[in-house]
Coordinates of C-alpha atoms in Angstrom, one line a residue:
X20 CA -18.6 28.6 1.7
X21 CA -21.4 26.8 0.0
X22 CA -22.9 23.9 1.9
X23 CA -23.8 22.1 -1.3
X24 CA -20.3 22.1 -2.8
X25 CA -20.0 18.9 -4.7
X26 CA -16.8 19.2 -6.7
X27 CA -13.1 19.7 -6.5
X28 CA -11.5 21.0 -9.7
X29 CA -8.1 19.7 -10.5
X30 CA -6.0 20.4 -13.6
X31 CA -5.4 17.4 -15.8
X32 CA -1.7 17.9 -15.4
X33 CA -2.0 17.7 -11.6
X34 CA -4.2 14.7 -11.8
X35 CA -1.8 12.9 -14.1
X36 CA 1.1 13.7 -11.8
X37 CA -0.7 12.1 -8.9
X38 CA -1.5 8.9 -10.9
X39 CA 2.1 8.7 -12.2
X40 CA 3.5 9.1 -8.7
X41 CA 1.0 6.6 -7.3
X42 CA 2.1 4.0 -9.9
X43 CA 5.8 4.7 -9.4
X44 CA 5.6 4.0 -5.7
X45 CA 3.0 1.2 -5.7
X46 CA 2.7 -0.9 -3.5
X47 CA 4.0 1.7 -1.1
X48 CA 2.2 4.8 0.0
X49 CA 3.1 8.2 -1.5
X50 CA 1.7 11.7 -1.7
X51 CA 2.4 15.4 -1.6
X52 CA 0.7 18.7 -1.4
X53 CA -2.1 20.4 -3.4
X54 CA -1.6 23.9 -4.8
X55 CA -4.2 26.3 -6.1
X56 CA -6.9 28.5 -4.8
X57 CA -10.5 28.6 -3.6
X58 CA -13.0 30.1 -6.2
X59 CA -15.3 32.9 -5.0
X60 CA -18.1 30.3 -4.4
X61 CA -15.8 28.3 -2.3
X62 CA -15.0 25.4 -4.7
X63 CA -11.4 24.3 -4.5
X64 CA -9.4 24.6 -7.7
X65 CA -6.1 22.6 -7.8
X66 CA -3.7 23.8 -10.5
X67 CA -0.6 21.8 -9.4
X68 CA 0.6 19.1 -7.0
X69 CA 4.0 18.8 -5.4
X70 CA 5.2 15.3 -5.0
X71 CA 6.8 13.7 -1.9
X72 CA 10.3 15.0 -2.5
X73 CA 13.6 13.1 -3.0
X74 CA 14.2 12.4 0.7
X75 CA 10.7 11.1 1.4
X76 CA 10.3 7.8 3.2
X77 CA 7.6 5.4 1.7
X78 CA 6.1 2.5 3.6
X79 CA 3.2 0.2 3.0
X80 CA 0.7 2.2 5.0
X81 CA 2.3 5.6 5.4
X82 CA 4.9 7.9 4.1
X83 CA 6.9 10.8 5.5
X84 CA 7.4 13.6 3.0
X85 CA 10.6 15.6 2.4
X86 CA 9.1 18.7 4.0
X87 CA 11.9 21.1 3.2
X88 CA 11.9 20.2 -0.4
X89 CA 8.1 20.6 -0.6
X90 CA 8.2 24.0 1.0
X91 CA 10.8 25.2 -1.5
X92 CA 8.6 23.9 -4.4
X93 CA 5.6 25.7 -2.9
X94 CA 7.5 28.9 -2.8
X95 CA 8.4 28.5 -6.5
X96 CA 4.8 27.9 -7.4
X97 CA 3.5 30.8 -5.3
X98 CA 6.0 33.2 -6.8
X99 CA 5.4 31.9 -10.3
X100 CA 1.6 32.5 -9.9
X101 CA 2.1 36.1 -8.5
X102 CA 0.7 34.9 -5.2
X103 CA -2.5 33.3 -6.6
X104 CA -1.6 29.6 -6.0
X105 CA -1.2 28.7 -2.4
X106 CA -1.1 25.6 -0.2
X107 CA -4.6 23.9 -0.1
X108 CA -3.9 20.6 1.7
X109 CA -2.4 17.2 1.0
X110 CA -2.8 14.2 -1.2
X111 CA -1.7 10.6 -0.7
X112 CA -2.5 7.0 -1.7
X113 CA -4.0 4.0 0.0
X114 CA -2.4 1.2 -2.1
X115 CA -4.8 -1.7 -2.5
X116 CA -7.3 0.3 -0.4
X117 CA -10.2 2.7 -0.7
X118 CA -10.0 6.5 -0.8
X119 CA -11.7 7.1 2.5
X120 CA -10.0 8.9 5.4
X121 CA -8.4 6.8 8.2
X122 CA -8.3 8.1 11.8
X123 CA -4.8 9.4 11.1
X124 CA -6.0 11.2 8.0
X125 CA -8.8 12.9 10.0
X126 CA -6.4 14.0 12.7
X127 CA -4.0 15.3 10.0
X128 CA -6.7 17.3 8.3
X129 CA -7.8 18.8 11.6
X130 CA -4.1 19.7 12.4
X131 CA -3.7 21.5 9.0
X132 CA -6.9 23.5 9.7
X133 CA -5.7 24.6 13.1
X134 CA -2.1 25.3 12.1
X135 CA -2.0 29.1 11.7
X136 CA 1.0 29.1 9.4
X137 CA -0.9 26.9 6.8
X138 CA -3.4 29.7 6.4
X139 CA -5.9 27.0 5.3
X140 CA -8.9 26.8 7.7
X141 CA -10.8 24.4 5.4
X142 CA -8.0 22.3 3.9
X143 CA -8.4 19.6 1.3
X144 CA -7.2 16.0 1.4
X145 CA -7.3 14.0 -1.8
X146 CA -6.9 10.2 -1.4
X147 CA -6.3 7.7 -4.1
X148 CA -7.2 4.1 -3.4
X149 CA -6.3 1.3 -5.8
X150 CA -3.3 -0.1 -7.6
X151 CA -1.5 0.1 -10.9
X152 CA -4.6 -1.2 -12.8
X153 CA -6.6 1.8 -11.6
X154 CA -6.9 4.4 -8.9
X155 CA -10.1 5.9 -7.4
X156 CA -9.6 9.4 -6.1
X157 CA -11.8 11.3 -3.6
X158 CA -11.4 14.8 -2.2
X159 CA -12.2 15.5 1.5
X160 CA -12.5 18.9 2.9
X161 CA -12.4 19.9 6.6
X162 CA -15.6 21.7 7.7
X163 CA -15.7 21.6 11.4
X164 CA -14.4 19.4 14.1
X165 CA -14.6 18.5 17.7
X166 CA -11.9 16.7 19.5
X167 CA -14.2 13.9 20.8
X168 CA -12.1 10.9 20.2
X169 CA -10.9 11.7 16.7
X170 CA -14.1 12.9 15.3
X171 CA -13.7 15.3 12.4
X172 CA -16.4 16.5 10.1
X173 CA -15.6 16.8 6.4
X174 CA -17.2 16.9 3.0
X175 CA -16.4 14.4 0.3
X176 CA -15.9 15.8 -3.2
X177 CA -15.9 14.3 -6.7
X178 CA -12.8 15.3 -8.7
X179 CA -13.4 17.2 -11.9
X180 CA -10.4 17.7 -14.2
X181 CA -9.8 20.7 -16.5
X182 CA -7.1 21.6 -19.0
X183 CA -4.9 24.6 -18.5
X184 CA -1.8 26.3 -19.6

């Protein structure tokens, strides 16, 4: 993977879905999963997002997704893309906050990377900070980590949208 990776590609539809979900749940936190693939040069390409699910629990500073529902939606997207689109990581909001990773976000990103079933050794976490007047989104990618406290190394990426399908 390129060390000078500076962008995370996301379809305009996926981006719009995150903004709409963020506004719908504001001032509570929400999120979901990122679905797409890693380009040959290593840049992440997000084609779709899956929301939190109907049984998700939203609170001011955290949310618990409807994991079973999300897994079912991931299966549908995987099959519909003939296996091209896979789980890439998570996205969530920091209402009235900034799109930087908290200690819990760092720990979660490291857990995803080390979870064999996720098959995502360099997962992405996209965080939206802001409110209904505007959201700032940043992508973070797990690079390497040491469990010294909760230190996790990651790269921050600018989001670039593209139109598809």
